[in-house]
Coordinates of C-alpha atoms in Angstrom, one line a residue:
X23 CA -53.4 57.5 -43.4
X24 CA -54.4 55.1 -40.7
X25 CA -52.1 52.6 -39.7
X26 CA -55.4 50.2 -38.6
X27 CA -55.9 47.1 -39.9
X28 CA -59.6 45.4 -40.7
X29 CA -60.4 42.0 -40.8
X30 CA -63.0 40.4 -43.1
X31 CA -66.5 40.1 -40.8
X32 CA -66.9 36.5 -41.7
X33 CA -63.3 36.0 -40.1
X34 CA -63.2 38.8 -37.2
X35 CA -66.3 36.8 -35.4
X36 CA -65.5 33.4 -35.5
X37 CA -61.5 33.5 -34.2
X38 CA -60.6 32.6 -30.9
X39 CA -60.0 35.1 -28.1
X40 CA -56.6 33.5 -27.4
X41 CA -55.3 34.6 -31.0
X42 CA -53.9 38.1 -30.9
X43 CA -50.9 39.6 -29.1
X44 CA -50.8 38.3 -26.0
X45 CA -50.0 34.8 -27.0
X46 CA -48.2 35.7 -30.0
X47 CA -45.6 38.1 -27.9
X48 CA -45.1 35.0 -25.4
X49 CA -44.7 32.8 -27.7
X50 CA -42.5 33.9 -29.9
X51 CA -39.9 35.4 -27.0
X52 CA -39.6 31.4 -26.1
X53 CA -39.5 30.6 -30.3
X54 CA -36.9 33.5 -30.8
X55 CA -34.9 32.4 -27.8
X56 CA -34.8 28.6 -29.3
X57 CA -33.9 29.9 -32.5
X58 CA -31.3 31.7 -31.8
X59 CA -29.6 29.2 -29.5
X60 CA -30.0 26.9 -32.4
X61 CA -28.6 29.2 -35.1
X62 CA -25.3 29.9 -32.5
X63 CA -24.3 26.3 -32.2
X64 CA -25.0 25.8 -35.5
X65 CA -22.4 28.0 -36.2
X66 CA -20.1 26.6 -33.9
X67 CA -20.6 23.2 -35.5
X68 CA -20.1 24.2 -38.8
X69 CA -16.9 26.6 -38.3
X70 CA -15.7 23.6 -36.3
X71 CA -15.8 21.2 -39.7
X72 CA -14.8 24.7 -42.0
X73 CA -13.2 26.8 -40.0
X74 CA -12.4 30.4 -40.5
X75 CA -8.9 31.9 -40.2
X76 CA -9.9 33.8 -36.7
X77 CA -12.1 30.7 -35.5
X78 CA -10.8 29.0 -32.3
X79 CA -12.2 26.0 -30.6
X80 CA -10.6 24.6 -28.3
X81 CA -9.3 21.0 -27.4
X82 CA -11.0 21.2 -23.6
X83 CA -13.4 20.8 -22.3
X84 CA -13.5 17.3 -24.2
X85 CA -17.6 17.4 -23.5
X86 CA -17.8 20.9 -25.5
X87 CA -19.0 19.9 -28.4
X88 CA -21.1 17.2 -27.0
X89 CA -22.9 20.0 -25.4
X90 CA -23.0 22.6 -28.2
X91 CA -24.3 20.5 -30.7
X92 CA -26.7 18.6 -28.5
X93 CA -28.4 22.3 -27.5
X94 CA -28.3 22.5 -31.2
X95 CA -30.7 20.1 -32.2
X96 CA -32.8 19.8 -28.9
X97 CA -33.4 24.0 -29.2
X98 CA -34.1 23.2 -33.0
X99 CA -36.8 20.6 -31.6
X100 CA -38.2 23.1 -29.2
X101 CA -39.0 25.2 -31.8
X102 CA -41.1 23.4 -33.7
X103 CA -44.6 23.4 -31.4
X104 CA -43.7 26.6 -30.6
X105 CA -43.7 27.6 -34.1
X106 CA -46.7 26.2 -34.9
X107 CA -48.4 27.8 -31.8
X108 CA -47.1 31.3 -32.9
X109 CA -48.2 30.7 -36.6
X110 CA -52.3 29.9 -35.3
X111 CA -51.8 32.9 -33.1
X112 CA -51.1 35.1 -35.6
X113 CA -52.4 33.2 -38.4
X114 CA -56.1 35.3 -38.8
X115 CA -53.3 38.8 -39.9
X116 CA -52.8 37.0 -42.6
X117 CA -56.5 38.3 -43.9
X118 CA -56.0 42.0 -42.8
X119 CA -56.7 44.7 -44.6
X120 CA -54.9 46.2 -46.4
X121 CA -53.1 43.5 -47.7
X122 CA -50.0 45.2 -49.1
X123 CA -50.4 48.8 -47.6
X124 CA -47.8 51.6 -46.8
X125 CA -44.2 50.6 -46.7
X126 CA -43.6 49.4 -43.3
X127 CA -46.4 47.1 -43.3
X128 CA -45.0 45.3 -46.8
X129 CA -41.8 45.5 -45.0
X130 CA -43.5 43.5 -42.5
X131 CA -45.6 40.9 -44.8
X132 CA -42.5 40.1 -46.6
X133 CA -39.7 40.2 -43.6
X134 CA -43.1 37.2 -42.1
X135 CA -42.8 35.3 -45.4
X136 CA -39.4 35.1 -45.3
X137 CA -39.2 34.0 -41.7
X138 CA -41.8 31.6 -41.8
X139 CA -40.4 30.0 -44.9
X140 CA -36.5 30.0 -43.6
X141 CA -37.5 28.7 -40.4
X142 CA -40.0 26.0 -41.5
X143 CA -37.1 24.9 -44.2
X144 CA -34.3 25.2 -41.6
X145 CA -36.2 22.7 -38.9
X146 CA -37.2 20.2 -41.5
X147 CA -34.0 19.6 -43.0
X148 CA -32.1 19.9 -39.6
X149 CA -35.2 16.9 -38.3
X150 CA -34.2 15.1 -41.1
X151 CA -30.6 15.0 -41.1
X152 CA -30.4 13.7 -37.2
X153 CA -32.7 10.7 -38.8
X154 CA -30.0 10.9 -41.9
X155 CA -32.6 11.1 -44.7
X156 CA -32.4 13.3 -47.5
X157 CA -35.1 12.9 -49.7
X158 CA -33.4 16.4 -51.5
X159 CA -30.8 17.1 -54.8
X160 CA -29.0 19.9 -52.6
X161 CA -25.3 19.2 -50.5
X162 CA -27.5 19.7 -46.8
X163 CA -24.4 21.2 -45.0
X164 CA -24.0 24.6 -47.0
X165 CA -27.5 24.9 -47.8
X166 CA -28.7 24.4 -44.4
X167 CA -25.5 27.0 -43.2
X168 CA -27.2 29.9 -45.7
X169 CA -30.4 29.7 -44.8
X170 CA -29.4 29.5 -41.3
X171 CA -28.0 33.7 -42.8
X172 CA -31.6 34.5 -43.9
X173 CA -33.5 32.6 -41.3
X174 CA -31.5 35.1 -38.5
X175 CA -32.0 38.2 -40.7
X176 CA -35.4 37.6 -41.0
X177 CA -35.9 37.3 -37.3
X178 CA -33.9 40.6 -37.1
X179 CA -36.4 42.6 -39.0
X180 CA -39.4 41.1 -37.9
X181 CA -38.4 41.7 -34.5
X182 CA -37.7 45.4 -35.1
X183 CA -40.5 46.0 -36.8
X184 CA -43.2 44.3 -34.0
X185 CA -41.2 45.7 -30.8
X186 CA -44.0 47.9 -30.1
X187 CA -46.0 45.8 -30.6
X188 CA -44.8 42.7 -28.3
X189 CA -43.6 45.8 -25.8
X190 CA -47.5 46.4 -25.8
X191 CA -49.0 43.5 -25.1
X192 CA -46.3 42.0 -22.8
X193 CA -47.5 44.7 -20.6
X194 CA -50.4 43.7 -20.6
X195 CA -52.2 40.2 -18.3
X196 CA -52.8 37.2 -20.1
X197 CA -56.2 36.6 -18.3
X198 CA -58.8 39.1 -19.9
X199 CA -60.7 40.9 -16.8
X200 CA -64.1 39.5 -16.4
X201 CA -66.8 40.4 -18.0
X202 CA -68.4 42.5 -15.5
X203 CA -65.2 44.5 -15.0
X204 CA -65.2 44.8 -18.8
X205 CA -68.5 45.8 -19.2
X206 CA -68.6 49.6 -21.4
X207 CA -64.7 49.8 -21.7
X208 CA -62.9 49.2 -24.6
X209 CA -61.6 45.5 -25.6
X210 CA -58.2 45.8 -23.9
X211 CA -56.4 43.4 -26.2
X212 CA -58.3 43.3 -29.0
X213 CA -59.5 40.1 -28.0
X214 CA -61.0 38.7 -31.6
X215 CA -59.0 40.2 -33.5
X216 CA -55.0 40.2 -34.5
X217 CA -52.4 43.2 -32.8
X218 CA -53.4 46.6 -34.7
X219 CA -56.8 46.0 -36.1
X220 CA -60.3 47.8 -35.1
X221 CA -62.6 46.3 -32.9
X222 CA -65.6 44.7 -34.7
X223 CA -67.9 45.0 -31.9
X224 CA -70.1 48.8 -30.6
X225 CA -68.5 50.8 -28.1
X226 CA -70.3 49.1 -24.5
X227 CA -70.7 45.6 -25.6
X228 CA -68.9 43.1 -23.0
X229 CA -66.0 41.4 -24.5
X230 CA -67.1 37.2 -24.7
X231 CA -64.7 34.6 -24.4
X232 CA -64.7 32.5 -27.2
X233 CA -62.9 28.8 -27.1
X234 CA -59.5 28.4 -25.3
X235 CA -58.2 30.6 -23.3
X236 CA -55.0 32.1 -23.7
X237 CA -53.8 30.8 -20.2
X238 CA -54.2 27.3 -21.7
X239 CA -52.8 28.2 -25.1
X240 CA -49.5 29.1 -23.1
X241 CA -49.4 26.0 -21.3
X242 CA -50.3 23.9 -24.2
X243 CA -47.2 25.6 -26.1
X244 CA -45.1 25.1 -23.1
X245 CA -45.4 21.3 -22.5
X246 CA -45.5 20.3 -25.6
X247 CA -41.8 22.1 -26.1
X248 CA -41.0 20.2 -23.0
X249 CA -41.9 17.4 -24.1
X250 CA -40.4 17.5 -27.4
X251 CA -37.0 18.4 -26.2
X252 CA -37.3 15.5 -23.9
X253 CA -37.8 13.3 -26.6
X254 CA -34.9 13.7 -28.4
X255 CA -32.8 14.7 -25.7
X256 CA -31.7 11.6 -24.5
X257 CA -29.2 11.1 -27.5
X258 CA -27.3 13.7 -25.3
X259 CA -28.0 13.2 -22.2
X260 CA -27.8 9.4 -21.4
X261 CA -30.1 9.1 -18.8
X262 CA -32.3 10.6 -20.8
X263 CA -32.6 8.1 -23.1
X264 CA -35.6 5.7 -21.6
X265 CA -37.7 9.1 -22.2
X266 CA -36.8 9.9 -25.6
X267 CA -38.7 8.0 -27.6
X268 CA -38.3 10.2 -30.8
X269 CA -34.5 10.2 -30.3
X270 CA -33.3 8.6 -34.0
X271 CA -30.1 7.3 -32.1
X272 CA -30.3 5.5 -28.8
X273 CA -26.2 5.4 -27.6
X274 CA -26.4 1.9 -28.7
X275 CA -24.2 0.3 -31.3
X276 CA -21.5 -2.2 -31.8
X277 CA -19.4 -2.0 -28.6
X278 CA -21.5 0.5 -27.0
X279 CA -21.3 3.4 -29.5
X280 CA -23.7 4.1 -32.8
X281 CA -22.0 3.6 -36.3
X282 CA -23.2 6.1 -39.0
X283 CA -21.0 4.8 -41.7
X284 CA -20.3 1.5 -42.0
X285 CA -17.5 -0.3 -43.8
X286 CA -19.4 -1.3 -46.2
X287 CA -21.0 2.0 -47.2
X288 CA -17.1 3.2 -47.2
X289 CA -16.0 0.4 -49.6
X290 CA -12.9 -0.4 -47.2
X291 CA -14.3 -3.9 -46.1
X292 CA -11.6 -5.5 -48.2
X293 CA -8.3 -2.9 -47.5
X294 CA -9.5 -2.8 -44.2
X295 CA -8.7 -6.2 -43.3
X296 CA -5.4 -7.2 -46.0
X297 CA -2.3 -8.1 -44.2
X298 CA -0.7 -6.1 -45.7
X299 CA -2.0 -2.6 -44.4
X300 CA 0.7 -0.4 -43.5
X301 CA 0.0 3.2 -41.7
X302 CA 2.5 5.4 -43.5
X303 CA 3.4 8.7 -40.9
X304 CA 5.2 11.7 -42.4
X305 CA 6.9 13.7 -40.3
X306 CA 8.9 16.8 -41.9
X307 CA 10.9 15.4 -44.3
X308 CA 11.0 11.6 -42.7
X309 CA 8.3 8.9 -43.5
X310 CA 7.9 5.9 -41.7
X311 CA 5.1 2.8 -42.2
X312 CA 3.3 1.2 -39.1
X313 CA 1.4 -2.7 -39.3
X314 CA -1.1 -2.8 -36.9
X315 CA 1.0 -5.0 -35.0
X316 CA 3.8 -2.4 -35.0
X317 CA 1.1 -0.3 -33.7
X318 CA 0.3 -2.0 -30.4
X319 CA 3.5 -2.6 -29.6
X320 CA 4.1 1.1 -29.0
X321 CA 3.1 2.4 -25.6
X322 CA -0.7 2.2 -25.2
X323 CA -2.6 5.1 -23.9
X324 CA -6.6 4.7 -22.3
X325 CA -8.7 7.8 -22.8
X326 CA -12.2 8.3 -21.6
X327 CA -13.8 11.0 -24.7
X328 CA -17.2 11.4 -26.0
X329 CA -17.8 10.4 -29.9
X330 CA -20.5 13.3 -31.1
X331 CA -21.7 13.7 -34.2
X332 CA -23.7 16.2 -36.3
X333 CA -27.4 14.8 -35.8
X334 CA -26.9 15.3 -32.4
X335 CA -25.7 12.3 -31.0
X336 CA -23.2 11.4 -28.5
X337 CA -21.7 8.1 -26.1
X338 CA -18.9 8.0 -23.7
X339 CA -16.4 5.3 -24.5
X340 CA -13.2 4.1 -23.4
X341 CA -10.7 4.6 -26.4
X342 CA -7.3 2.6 -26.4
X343 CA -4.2 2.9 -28.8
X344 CA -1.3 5.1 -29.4
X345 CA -1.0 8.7 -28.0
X346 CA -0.5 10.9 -31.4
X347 CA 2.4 13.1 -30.2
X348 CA 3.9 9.6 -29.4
X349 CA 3.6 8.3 -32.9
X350 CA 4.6 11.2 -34.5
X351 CA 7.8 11.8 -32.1
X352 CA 8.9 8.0 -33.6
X353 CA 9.2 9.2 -36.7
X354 CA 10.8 12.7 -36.4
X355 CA 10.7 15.5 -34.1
X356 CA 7.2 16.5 -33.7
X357 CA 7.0 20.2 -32.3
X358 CA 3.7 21.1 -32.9
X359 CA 1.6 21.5 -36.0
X360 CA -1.6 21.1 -37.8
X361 CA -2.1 17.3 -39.2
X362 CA -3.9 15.8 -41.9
X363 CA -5.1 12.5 -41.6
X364 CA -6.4 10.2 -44.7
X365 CA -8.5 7.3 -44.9
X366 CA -8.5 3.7 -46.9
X367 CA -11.9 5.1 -48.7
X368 CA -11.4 5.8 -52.1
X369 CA -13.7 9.3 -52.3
X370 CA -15.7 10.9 -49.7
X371 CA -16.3 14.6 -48.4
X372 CA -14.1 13.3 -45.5
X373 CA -12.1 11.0 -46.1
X374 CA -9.4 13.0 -44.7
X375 CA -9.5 15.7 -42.0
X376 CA -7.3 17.9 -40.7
X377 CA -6.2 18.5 -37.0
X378 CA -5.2 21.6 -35.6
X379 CA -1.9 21.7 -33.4
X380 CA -3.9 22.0 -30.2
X381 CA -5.8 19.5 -30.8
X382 CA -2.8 17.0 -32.0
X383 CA -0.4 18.0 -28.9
X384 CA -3.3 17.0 -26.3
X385 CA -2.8 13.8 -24.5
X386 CA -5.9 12.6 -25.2
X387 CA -5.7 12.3 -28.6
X388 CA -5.2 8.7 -29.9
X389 CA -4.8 6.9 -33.0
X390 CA -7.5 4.2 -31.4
X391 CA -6.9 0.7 -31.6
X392 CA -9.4 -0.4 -29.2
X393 CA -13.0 0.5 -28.5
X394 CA -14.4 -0.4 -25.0
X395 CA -11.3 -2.7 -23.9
X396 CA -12.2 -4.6 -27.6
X397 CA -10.5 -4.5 -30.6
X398 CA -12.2 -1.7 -32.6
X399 CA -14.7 -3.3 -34.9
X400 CA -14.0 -2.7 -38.7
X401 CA -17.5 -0.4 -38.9
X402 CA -15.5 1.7 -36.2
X403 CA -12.7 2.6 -38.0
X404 CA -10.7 -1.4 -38.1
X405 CA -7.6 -0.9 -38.3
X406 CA -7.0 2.0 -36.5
X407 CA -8.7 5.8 -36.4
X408 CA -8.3 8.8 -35.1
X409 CA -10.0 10.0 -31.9
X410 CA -9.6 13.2 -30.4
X411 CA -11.3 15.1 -27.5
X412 CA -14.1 18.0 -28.7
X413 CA -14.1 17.5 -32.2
X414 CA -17.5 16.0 -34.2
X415 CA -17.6 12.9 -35.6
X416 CA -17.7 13.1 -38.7
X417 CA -14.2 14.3 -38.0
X418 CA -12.6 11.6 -36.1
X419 CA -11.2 9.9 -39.3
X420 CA -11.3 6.1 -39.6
X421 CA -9.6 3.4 -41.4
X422 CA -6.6 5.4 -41.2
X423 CA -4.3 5.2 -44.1
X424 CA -2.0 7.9 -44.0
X425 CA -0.9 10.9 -41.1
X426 CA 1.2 14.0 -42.2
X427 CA 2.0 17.2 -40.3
X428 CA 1.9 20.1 -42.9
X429 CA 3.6 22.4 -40.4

């Protein structure tokens, strides 16, 4: 049996020339690349918020997670012209015959479905978590983390199963050879039709070049993944930002940094600002309570760190307050350990986070007082929060009520 494919006559002469192989190939090297890129830092960024027993991130360089997570959602943005130049490419396959066939080609039909469909789902969501809408029912973090599974074995198969295929026409120039030269030979690309399927047109006849050309289909998918990086990039890269016009989060923000929760969206407006807020610090089996004023009276420490979150956002700032090991050493001896950190709000995925030991040893890490040579704002984390270098966010607990080291 054949493994040939034939297209419907009322399709096969009216595609473009550019659709077949040759774009699709080039394309999708540049779609698989941004996928994966996204689908490893996505990884990173979620094993950094749930991590695994073997996982290991480390405390330095303090701009690490800005980077990772800022090449996770530009490479995410990337993708998404690409995509859609891949998918009119390859879009006239869709009405080959057969339409089922032996099993490598259902392998194939099915291992496209379920690419299409995880990737489309997977760049949607991830678009609109950085603008923090979720017009959904499911928890976005594990559901966008499993798809991320079947949108990467998806990939795997399809690209197994086309590797002749893309090996074929990569070989191959993008520029058909004129007309004259093409004259009596065989369409070398298949020109109007879709990798694998039979030429519609008799033996001799001269291969016409119908609409774009495949040369202006490439750079056409090119800038416009330029551009669309570029205009969400700048939420990474600062001066980036008078570019990035699409970028939900400028840098700006009370004191100089974005908020994404607010006091009032945390309820802690009112415990927040009581005089009668004490810090209460465990230390092995010794507990002491902090006011704020007991606070800054300890030995100040100034840190320059990055605040990064999970849409892809990030701004320098100058944080100010008490070095950690510090704190804890007041209390009791403090040789190392993981710490867990709780906040005023009353429920919340995180209102408490732990710290691993590296992370809580570095001299970096503060519970921050000041934001930017100001008192931090209550929206920032008023009375006091934790900030620590490499670490997202969402992570960086505020409105601290309590600090424990559990080992």
């Amino acid at each position: 049996m054949s493994s040939a494919l034939i297209l419907p006559e009322s399709i096969a002469t009216r595609i473009s020339t550019a659709r077949g192989p040759a774009v699709a190939a080039r394309v999708g090297i540049a779609l698989g690349v941004s996928i994966t890129l996204c689908f490893l830092t996505g990884l990173i960024s979620h094993w950094i918020q749930h991590p695994p027993t073997w996982f290991y991130w480390p405390a330095n360089p303090v701009w690490l997670y800005r980077f990772t997570q800022g090449a996770h959602v530009i490479s995410g943005v990337i993708a998404m012209p690409l995509l859609l130049v891949k998918l009119w490419a390859v879009y006239p396959r869709l009405f080959g015959r057969p339409l089922i066939g032996n099993p490598v080609r259902m392998l194939e039909r099915g291992s496209i479905a379920l690419l299409v469909g995880s990737v489309i789902f997977q760049l949607v969501t991830g678009l609109f978590n950085t603008a923090q809408f979720y017009p959904w029912k499911f928890f976005f973090t594990t559901t966008h983390y499993a798809m991320a599974y079947v949108a990467a074995g998806a990939l795997a198969i399809h690209l197994a199963v086309k590797l002749p295929i893309v090996h074929t026409a990569l070989s191959r120039p993008v520029v058909a050879p004129p007309e004259s030269e093409s004259a009596g030979q065989p369409d070398p690309e298949g020109a109007h039709r879709p990798e694998g399927e039979v030429a519609q047109q008799q033996p001799g006849t001269p291969v016409a070049s119908t609409g774009i050309s495949r040369r202006a289909v490439l750079s056409t998918a090119g800038i416009a993944a330029v551009v669309a990086g570029l205009a969400v990039a700048g939420q990474t890269v600062p001066f980036l930002r008078w570019i990035s016009v699409l970028a939900p989060r400028s840098g700006q923000g009370p004191q100089g940094v974005p908020v994404n929760r607010s006091a009032a969206d945390a309820g802690v407006e009112t415990t927040a600002r009581d005089p009668a807020y004490r810090l209460e610090v465990r230390v092995g089996g010794r507990q002491r309570e902090f006011t704020r004023a007991d606070l800054a009276a300890l030995p100040q420490t100034a840190a320059e760190l990055p605040i990064a979150c999970v849409e892809g956002w990030s701004a320098e700032a100058r944080w100010t307050g008490v070095r950690l090991r510090d704190l804890l050493a007041a209390v009791g001896e403090f040789h190392g350990g993981d710490v867990r950190f709780e906040s005023l709000e009353s429920g919340g995925l995180y209102r408490t986070s732990v710290l691993p030991s590296r992370h809580a040893i570095d001299a970096a890490t503060l519970v921050a007082l000041r934001l930017n040579g100001e008192d931090l704002t209550v929206d920032h984390g008023y009375p006091c929060r934790l900030i620590a270098p490499n670490r997202p966010g969402v992570l960086q607990t505020k409105w601290l009520s309590s600090i424990e080291v559990l080992s």
